Each structure stands twice: as C-alpha cells, then as structure tokens.
PDB file of C-alpha atoms in Angstrom:
ATOM      1  CA  MET D   1     -42.150 -48.958  51.316  1.00 54.00           C
ATOM      2  CA  ASP D   2     -40.012 -50.830  48.769  1.00 63.00           C
ATOM      3  CA  ASN D   3     -42.856 -52.990  47.445  1.00 79.00           C
ATOM      4  CA  PRO D   4     -43.554 -51.821  43.833  1.00 87.00           C
ATOM      5  CA  THR D   5     -47.269 -52.618  44.176  1.00 90.00           C
ATOM      6  CA  ASP D   6     -47.550 -50.564  47.371  1.00 89.00           C
ATOM      7  CA  GLN D   7     -45.694 -47.686  45.707  1.00 88.00           C
ATOM      8  CA  HIS D   8     -48.072 -47.833  42.740  1.00 91.00           C
ATOM      9  CA  ILE D   9     -51.137 -47.823  45.010  1.00 92.00           C
ATOM     10  CA  TYR D  10     -49.761 -44.935  47.057  1.00 89.00           C
ATOM     11  CA  GLY D  11     -49.173 -42.903  43.895  1.00 89.00           C
ATOM     12  CA  ILE D  12     -52.782 -43.384  42.823  1.00 92.00           C
ATOM     13  CA  ILE D  13     -54.136 -42.435  46.261  1.00 91.00           C
ATOM     14  CA  ARG D  14     -51.912 -39.365  46.468  1.00 86.00           C
ATOM     15  CA  ARG D  15     -52.893 -38.158  42.998  1.00 88.00           C
ATOM     16  CA  ASN D  16     -56.607 -38.601  43.655  1.00 88.00           C
ATOM     17  CA  LEU D  17     -56.429 -36.782  46.985  1.00 87.00           C
ATOM     18  CA  LYS D  18     -54.496 -33.855  45.504  1.00 81.00           C
ATOM     19  CA  GLU D  19     -57.056 -33.578  42.699  1.00 84.00           C
ATOM     20  CA  GLY D  20     -59.940 -33.682  45.177  1.00 82.00           C
ATOM     21  CA  ARG D  21     -61.397 -36.916  43.863  1.00 85.00           C
ATOM     22  CA  PRO D  22     -63.023 -39.529  46.130  1.00 85.00           C
ATOM     23  CA  VAL D  23     -60.772 -42.363  47.226  1.00 89.00           C
ATOM     24  CA  THR D  24     -62.466 -45.727  47.762  1.00 92.00           C
ATOM     25  CA  VAL D  25     -61.198 -49.287  47.973  1.00 93.00           C
ATOM     26  CA  LEU D  26     -63.043 -50.222  44.777  1.00 93.00           C
ATOM     27  CA  GLY D  27     -61.824 -47.159  42.906  1.00 93.00           C
ATOM     28  CA  VAL D  28     -58.174 -47.553  43.890  1.00 93.00           C
ATOM     29  CA  ALA D  29     -58.267 -51.292  43.185  1.00 93.00           C
ATOM     30  CA  ALA D  30     -59.656 -50.619  39.703  1.00 93.00           C
ATOM     31  CA  ASP D  31     -57.089 -47.899  38.937  1.00 93.00           C
ATOM     32  CA  ALA D  32     -54.213 -50.031  40.218  1.00 92.00           C
ATOM     33  CA  GLU D  33     -55.594 -53.194  38.564  1.00 94.00           C
ATOM     34  CA  VAL D  34     -55.324 -55.167  41.792  1.00 94.00           C
ATOM     35  CA  SER D  35     -57.789 -56.902  44.094  1.00 94.00           C
ATOM     36  CA  ARG D  36     -59.538 -55.273  47.044  1.00 93.00           C
ATOM     37  CA  SER D  37     -57.613 -57.523  49.413  1.00 94.00           C
ATOM     38  CA  THR D  38     -54.388 -56.030  48.027  1.00 94.00           C
ATOM     39  CA  ILE D  39     -55.648 -52.573  48.949  1.00 92.00           C
ATOM     40  CA  TYR D  40     -56.419 -53.710  52.492  1.00 93.00           C
ATOM     41  CA  ARG D  41     -52.958 -55.269  52.746  1.00 91.00           C
ATOM     42  CA  PHE D  42     -51.458 -51.964  51.557  1.00 91.00           C
ATOM     43  CA  ALA D  43     -53.047 -50.199  54.543  1.00 89.00           C
ATOM     44  CA  ARG D  44     -51.718 -52.847  56.935  1.00 89.00           C
ATOM     45  CA  HIS D  45     -48.228 -52.593  55.413  1.00 87.00           C
ATOM     46  CA  LEU D  46     -48.235 -48.902  56.341  1.00 84.00           C
ATOM     47  CA  GLY D  47     -49.114 -49.762  59.928  1.00 83.00           C
ATOM     48  CA  TYR D  48     -52.832 -48.906  59.918  1.00 86.00           C
ATOM     49  CA  ALA D  49     -55.415 -51.134  61.536  1.00 88.00           C
ATOM     50  CA  THR D  50     -58.044 -50.377  58.866  1.00 90.00           C
ATOM     51  CA  TRP D  51     -58.362 -48.893  55.400  1.00 90.00           C
ATOM     52  CA  GLN D  52     -60.481 -46.050  56.803  1.00 89.00           C
ATOM     53  CA  GLU D  53     -57.779 -45.114  59.312  1.00 88.00           C
ATOM     54  CA  CYS D  54     -55.211 -45.133  56.512  1.00 88.00           C
ATOM     55  CA  ILE D  55     -57.184 -42.935  54.127  1.00 88.00           C
ATOM     56  CA  THR D  56     -58.216 -40.488  56.873  1.00 86.00           C
ATOM     57  CA  HIS D  57     -54.589 -39.935  57.822  1.00 82.00           C
ATOM     58  CA  LEU D  58     -53.364 -39.577  54.237  1.00 83.00           C
ATOM     59  CA  THR D  59     -56.172 -37.138  53.452  1.00 82.00           C
ATOM     60  CA  GLU D  60     -54.891 -34.738  56.126  1.00 72.00           C
ATOM     61  CA  PHE D  61     -51.624 -34.369  54.234  1.00 68.00           C
ATOM     62  CA  HIS D  62     -52.563 -34.727  50.586  1.00 69.00           C
ATOM     63  CA  ALA D  63     -55.971 -33.065  50.242  1.00 64.00           C
ATOM     64  CA  PRO D  64     -56.103 -29.938  48.037  1.00 60.00           C
ATOM     65  CA  ARG D  65     -54.880 -26.798  49.817  1.00 50.00           C
ATOM     66  CA  THR D  66     -57.559 -24.394  51.030  1.00 48.00           C
ATOM     67  CA  ASP D  67     -55.387 -21.282  51.255  1.00 45.00           C
ATOM     68  CA  ASN D  68     -57.338 -18.260  50.123  1.00 44.00           C
ATOM     69  CA  ILE D  69     -55.036 -17.158  47.304  1.00 53.00           C
ATOM     70  CA  GLU D  70     -52.908 -18.568  44.563  1.00 71.00           C
ATOM     71  CA  ILE D  71     -49.326 -17.555  45.230  1.00 83.00           C
ATOM     72  CA  ASP D  72     -47.621 -15.926  42.248  1.00 88.00           C
ATOM     73  CA  TYR D  73     -43.957 -16.542  42.958  1.00 91.00           C
ATOM     74  CA  GLY D  74     -42.997 -14.643  39.820  1.00 90.00           C
ATOM     75  CA  VAL D  75     -44.620 -11.454  41.105  1.00 90.00           C
ATOM     76  CA  LEU D  76     -42.845 -11.802  44.451  1.00 92.00           C
ATOM     77  CA  ALA D  77     -39.497 -12.365  42.763  1.00 94.00           C
ATOM     78  CA  GLU D  78     -39.944  -9.467  40.356  1.00 93.00           C
ATOM     79  CA  ALA D  79     -40.766  -7.104  43.236  1.00 92.00           C
ATOM     80  CA  ILE D  80     -37.328  -7.825  44.706  1.00 95.00           C
ATOM     81  CA  GLN D  81     -35.586  -7.754  41.338  1.00 93.00           C
ATOM     82  CA  GLU D  82     -37.010  -4.292  40.609  1.00 91.00           C
ATOM     83  CA  LEU D  83     -35.586  -2.790  43.810  1.00 90.00           C
ATOM     84  CA  ARG D  84     -32.306  -2.128  41.976  1.00 82.00           C
ATOM     85  CA  GLY D  85     -30.076  -1.160  44.869  1.00 84.00           C
ATOM     86  CA  GLY D  86     -32.848  -1.179  47.424  1.00 92.00           C
ATOM     87  CA  ILE D  87     -33.127  -3.090  50.673  1.00 96.00           C
ATOM     88  CA  VAL D  88     -35.244  -6.019  51.791  1.00 97.00           C
ATOM     89  CA  LEU D  89     -36.240  -5.898  55.462  1.00 98.00           C
ATOM     90  CA  VAL D  90     -37.518  -9.015  57.230  1.00 98.00           C
ATOM     91  CA  ASP D  91     -39.386  -9.350  60.505  1.00 98.00           C
ATOM     92  CA  ALA D  92     -40.758 -12.547  62.024  1.00 97.00           C
ATOM     93  CA  VAL D  93     -41.887 -13.818  65.392  1.00 93.00           C
ATOM     94  CA  GLY D  94     -42.124 -17.167  67.189  1.00 89.00           C
ATOM     95  CA  ASP D  95     -41.419 -20.312  65.178  1.00 88.00           C
ATOM     96  CA  ALA D  96     -41.310 -18.179  62.026  1.00 92.00           C
ATOM     97  CA  GLU D  97     -38.030 -16.571  63.115  1.00 94.00           C
ATOM     98  CA  ILE D  98     -36.306 -19.356  61.195  1.00 94.00           C
ATOM     99  CA  CYS D  99     -37.925 -17.894  58.056  1.00 96.00           C
ATOM    100  CA  ARG D 100     -36.256 -14.551  58.732  1.00 97.00           C
ATOM    101  CA  GLU D 101     -32.827 -16.175  59.043  1.00 96.00           C
ATOM    102  CA  HIS D 102     -33.399 -18.247  55.910  1.00 96.00           C
ATOM    103  CA  LEU D 103     -34.510 -15.301  53.785  1.00 97.00           C
ATOM    104  CA  ILE D 104     -31.631 -13.077  54.904  1.00 97.00           C
ATOM    105  CA  GLU D 105     -29.137 -15.810  54.044  1.00 97.00           C
ATOM    106  CA  ARG D 106     -30.839 -16.885  50.794  1.00 96.00           C
ATOM    107  CA  LEU D 107     -31.251 -13.426  49.294  1.00 96.00           C
ATOM    108  CA  GLY D 108     -27.817 -12.396  50.520  1.00 95.00           C
ATOM    109  CA  ARG D 109     -26.278 -15.156  48.401  1.00 95.00           C
ATOM    110  CA  LEU D 110     -28.065 -13.639  45.398  1.00 94.00           C
ATOM    111  CA  GLY D 111     -26.532 -10.229  46.063  1.00 93.00           C
ATOM    112  CA  ILE D 112     -29.706  -8.697  47.535  1.00 95.00           C
ATOM    113  CA  ILE D 113     -29.036  -6.625  50.656  1.00 95.00           C
ATOM    114  CA  THR D 114     -31.419  -8.171  53.198  1.00 97.00           C
ATOM    115  CA  LEU D 115     -31.535  -7.046  56.813  1.00 97.00           C
ATOM    116  CA  PRO D 116     -33.494  -7.917  59.948  1.00 97.00           C
ATOM    117  CA  TYR D 117     -36.127  -5.263  60.535  1.00 97.00           C
ATOM    118  CA  ALA D 118     -35.591  -2.581  63.154  1.00 96.00           C
ATOM    119  CA  PRO D 119     -37.601   0.668  63.329  1.00 95.00           C
ATOM    120  CA  ALA D 120     -34.487   2.848  63.316  1.00 95.00           C
ATOM    121  CA  THR D 121     -33.057   1.012  60.292  1.00 95.00           C
ATOM    122  CA  CYS D 122     -36.281   1.415  58.340  1.00 96.00           C
ATOM    123  CA  GLU D 123     -36.603   5.113  59.156  1.00 95.00           C
ATOM    124  CA  GLN D 124     -32.928   5.810  58.384  1.00 95.00           C
ATOM    125  CA  LEU D 125     -33.036   4.079  55.011  1.00 95.00           C
ATOM    126  CA  SER D 126     -36.261   5.827  54.083  1.00 94.00           C
ATOM    127  CA  SER D 127     -34.911   9.264  55.043  1.00 95.00           C
ATOM    128  CA  HIS D 128     -31.992   8.698  52.670  1.00 94.00           C
ATOM    129  CA  GLY D 129     -34.298   7.736  49.812  1.00 94.00           C
ATOM    130  CA  VAL D 130     -33.290   4.071  49.743  1.00 94.00           C
ATOM    131  CA  PRO D 131     -36.084   1.973  48.178  1.00 94.00           C
ATOM    132  CA  GLY D 132     -37.202  -1.011  50.175  1.00 94.00           C
ATOM    133  CA  LEU D 133     -39.560  -3.930  50.553  1.00 97.00           C
ATOM    134  CA  ALA D 134     -40.582  -5.495  53.876  1.00 97.00           C
ATOM    135  CA  PHE D 135     -41.456  -9.136  54.536  1.00 98.00           C
ATOM    136  CA  VAL D 136     -43.495  -9.585  57.719  1.00 98.00           C
ATOM    137  CA  ILE D 137     -44.018 -13.197  58.825  1.00 97.00           C
ATOM    138  CA  ASN D 138     -46.484 -13.457  61.685  1.00 94.00           C
ATOM    139  CA  GLU D 139     -48.873 -16.372  62.162  1.00 92.00           C
ATOM    140  CA  SER D 140     -51.431 -14.534  64.322  1.00 89.00           C
ATOM    141  CA  GLY D 141     -51.177 -11.349  62.276  1.00 92.00           C
ATOM    142  CA  PHE D 142     -51.232  -9.062  65.310  1.00 92.00           C
ATOM    143  CA  VAL D 143     -47.856  -9.169  67.081  1.00 93.00           C
ATOM    144  CA  LEU D 144     -46.002  -7.454  64.220  1.00 95.00           C
ATOM    145  CA  SER D 145     -48.654  -4.885  63.344  1.00 93.00           C
ATOM    146  CA  GLY D 146     -46.248  -2.207  64.623  1.00 92.00           C
ATOM    147  CA  THR D 147     -43.680  -3.291  62.046  1.00 95.00           C
ATOM    148  CA  CYS D 148     -46.257  -2.840  59.297  1.00 94.00           C
ATOM    149  CA  ARG D 149     -47.228   0.581  60.605  1.00 92.00           C
ATOM    150  CA  VAL D 150     -43.629   1.868  60.582  1.00 94.00           C
ATOM    151  CA  CYS D 151     -42.913   0.385  57.129  1.00 96.00           C
ATOM    152  CA  ARG D 152     -46.081   1.976  55.782  1.00 92.00           C
ATOM    153  CA  GLN D 153     -45.119   5.361  57.228  1.00 92.00           C
ATOM    154  CA  CYS D 154     -41.702   5.033  55.577  1.00 95.00           C
ATOM    155  CA  GLY D 155     -43.316   4.323  52.219  1.00 94.00           C
ATOM    156  CA  TYR D 156     -42.124   0.729  52.007  1.00 96.00           C
ATOM    157  CA  LYS D 157     -44.349  -1.924  50.470  1.00 94.00           C
ATOM    158  CA  ILE D 158     -45.194  -4.890  52.681  1.00 96.00           C
ATOM    159  CA  VAL D 159     -45.503  -8.589  51.904  1.00 96.00           C
ATOM    160  CA  ALA D 160     -47.253 -10.315  54.805  1.00 96.00           C
ATOM    161  CA  ILE D 161     -47.213 -14.048  55.416  1.00 95.00           C
ATOM    162  CA  THR D 162     -49.822 -14.920  58.034  1.00 94.00           C
ATOM    163  CA  ALA D 163     -52.504 -17.416  58.970  1.00 90.00           C
ATOM    164  CA  ASN D 164     -55.132 -14.732  59.664  1.00 88.00           C
ATOM    165  CA  GLU D 165     -56.421 -12.839  56.638  1.00 86.00           C
ATOM    166  CA  THR D 166     -58.524 -10.478  58.787  1.00 86.00           C
ATOM    167  CA  SER D 167     -55.649  -9.424  61.069  1.00 90.00           C
ATOM    168  CA  LEU D 168     -53.962  -6.024  61.276  1.00 90.00           C
ATOM    169  CA  VAL D 169     -50.833  -7.352  59.569  1.00 93.00           C
ATOM    170  CA  ALA D 170     -52.893  -8.746  56.688  1.00 92.00           C
ATOM    171  CA  GLN D 171     -54.977  -5.600  56.295  1.00 88.00           C
ATOM    172  CA  THR D 172     -51.934  -3.294  56.353  1.00 91.00           C
ATOM    173  CA  SER D 173     -49.937  -5.241  53.761  1.00 94.00           C
ATOM    174  CA  ASP D 174     -49.748  -4.658  50.021  1.00 92.00           C
ATOM    175  CA  LEU D 175     -49.720  -8.398  49.403  1.00 92.00           C
ATOM    176  CA  CYS D 176     -50.972 -10.936  51.936  1.00 93.00           C
ATOM    177  CA  ILE D 177     -50.119 -14.615  51.651  1.00 93.00           C
ATOM    178  CA  CYS D 178     -52.478 -16.476  53.959  1.00 91.00           C
ATOM    179  CA  ILE D 179     -51.222 -19.915  54.963  1.00 87.00           C
ATOM    180  CA  GLY D 180     -53.583 -22.326  56.672  1.00 73.00           C
ATOM    181  CA  ASN D 181     -52.397 -23.578  60.053  1.00 67.00           C
ATOM    182  CA  LYS D 182     -53.420 -26.260  62.511  1.00 59.00           C
ATOM    183  CA  LYS D 183     -54.181 -25.254  66.078  1.00 56.00           C
ATOM    184  CA  SER D 184     -54.909 -27.957  68.581  1.00 49.00           C
ATOM    185  CA  SER D 185     -55.077 -28.531  72.302  1.00 50.00           C
ATOM    186  CA  LEU D 186     -52.264 -30.168  74.238  1.00 51.00           C
ATOM    187  CA  GLN D 187     -54.539 -33.165  74.767  1.00 53.00           C
ATOM    188  CA  ASN D 188     -55.122 -33.580  71.034  1.00 53.00           C
ATOM    189  CA  TYR D 189     -51.862 -32.359  69.526  1.00 49.00           C
ATOM    190  CA  GLU D 190     -51.438 -31.925  65.793  1.00 54.00           C
ATOM    191  CA  PRO D 191     -48.346 -30.324  64.234  1.00 55.00           C
ATOM    192  CA  ASN D 192     -48.698 -26.667  63.295  1.00 62.00           C
ATOM    193  CA  LEU D 193     -46.975 -26.355  59.953  1.00 80.00           C
ATOM    194  CA  PHE D 194     -47.152 -22.572  59.512  1.00 88.00           C
ATOM    195  CA  ALA D 195     -43.394 -21.940  59.731  1.00 90.00           C
ATOM    196  CA  ALA D 196     -42.584 -24.868  57.454  1.00 89.00           C
ATOM    197  CA  SER D 197     -45.136 -23.698  54.879  1.00 89.00           C
ATOM    198  CA  ALA D 198     -43.761 -20.152  55.039  1.00 93.00           C
ATOM    199  CA  LEU D 199     -40.258 -21.509  54.397  1.00 94.00           C
ATOM    200  CA  ILE D 200     -41.531 -23.298  51.294  1.00 92.00           C
ATOM    201  CA  VAL D 201     -43.116 -20.070  50.011  1.00 93.00           C
ATOM    202  CA  LEU D 202     -39.902 -18.103  50.561  1.00 96.00           C
ATOM    203  CA  GLU D 203     -37.696 -20.756  48.972  1.00 96.00           C
ATOM    204  CA  ARG D 204     -39.892 -20.994  45.875  1.00 94.00           C
ATOM    205  CA  MET D 205     -39.816 -17.227  45.570  1.00 96.00           C
ATOM    206  CA  ALA D 206     -36.015 -17.181  45.943  1.00 96.00           C
ATOM    207  CA  ALA D 207     -35.631 -19.906  43.322  1.00 95.00           C
ATOM    208  CA  ARG D 208     -37.745 -17.868  40.910  1.00 95.00           C
ATOM    209  CA  LEU D 209     -35.687 -14.762  41.665  1.00 95.00           C
ATOM    210  CA  GLU D 210     -32.470 -16.679  41.044  1.00 95.00           C
ATOM    211  CA  ALA D 211     -33.788 -17.764  37.647  1.00 95.00           C
ATOM    212  CA  LEU D 212     -34.701 -14.157  36.778  1.00 93.00           C
ATOM    213  CA  LEU D 213     -31.257 -12.903  37.747  1.00 91.00           C
ATOM    214  CA  LEU D 214     -29.594 -15.561  35.618  1.00 90.00           C
ATOM    215  CA  GLU D 215     -31.657 -14.356  32.634  1.00 85.00           C
ATOM    216  CA  GLU D 216     -30.359 -10.784  32.985  1.00 75.00           C
ATOM    217  CA  PRO D 217     -27.720  -9.671  30.475  1.00 69.00           C
ATOM    218  CA  PRO D 218     -24.360  -8.822  32.074  1.00 60.00           C
ATOM    219  CA  SER D 219     -23.855  -5.179  33.035  1.00 57.00           C
ATOM    220  CA  PRO D 220     -21.566  -3.218  30.678  1.00 57.00           C
ATOM    221  CA  ALA D 221     -18.038  -2.803  32.022  1.00 50.00           C
TER     222      ALA D 221
END
C-alpha cells in the first residue's frame, strides 16, 4: 500500500477502531477530506469486494482489547529485579513452549538465572533457601496446575499467563494475565494468537526490566 491517500485513510480507520469509535464511509471520508468513492476504492485496493467486508476484517484486528486486566509491565519487571540472586522458573505447554524458550534466553542475556521448570529443581532450590519466581504459560489453565501446586508448596510466587481466568492455574497464581484467544472449528478456521500475544507480554516486560537494570548504579568494587 504505497498510495499516500490509502495510507492516510488506513491510519484514520485504525485509530478509530483502536479508540472504539464507529467507522463509517461518511465519517472516514470527512476525516480524510476525500470523497466517498475514494473510500470505496480504498477497500478495493486492499482486495475486498465491499467496504463492509473490509471494515469487518479490519475490526477483528484493530478493535480495543477486551482482556480482563491492564498489564503493568513495571510491576512484572520489578518482581524479577527484586529477586537479587534468585531464580526464575518457566513452564509452558503446547504452542506456548516458544514463550518458555524466549524468556529463558531473554532474561539470561540480562544476567537473570532463568531455568525450565522441573519439580525436583523447584524443591531443591526452595530447600536451600533460594528465592524464586515462576512463570506458568498455559492457554487452557488446567494442564500446568501441578506446576502451580508445587511452586506454591515451595513458597514461590506465580505469574500465570492464560486464556481462562477461572482455571486452576489462574486461581492458584499470585498474578494472572488473561489473554483473549480465538478458538474455531477446522471448518471455520481463525488463527489462535495466544502464544504470539504471550510473547509480546514477555518481551515488553523484559524491555522494562532492561531499562530498570540500566538505571541501577554500578556495584562498588
């Protein structure tokens, strides 16, 4: 889309959708200071048969999020920063396993010891008085309930990332981040973006943590 007019129209549509405002041909045409026919041509340039088809599709991606909480990335980052020699444990299942690998690598580069969760590891660290924080990433919120139970018994706080706020994982956690997902039948497939959304949450948290660590004064020699 290298047409400046199309880019301008798209920006207006995207902004209105994100702000939850109605998007109509007349409204967009007025905001963009173009004719209605230009708006219809915009939809055709994007490959849609009609304006309604265009706006329905764009709404799916740009409408305001309906997740049940505001995510405070600063709080998440500070929880890791305050470990001071502690361990971050990460468990994930299914498509979200990529989140586990990303977090282990990302925090490791920041000097935070981050390990894949295993019951024996958690119990051993706890018995030696090593402070810890567990990240449990489980879309259904049930498969990894055992992980939460062991971490709770070991006295480790739990950050859960799930799509089910009423699940065992959500209810057992100290902080639950509930990410909306899209389930569909094979006949009417829509992408399920849970793992991708979880990656975004973790990366924003890591970026905030990196900024906090850069603000710290150097340790005395």
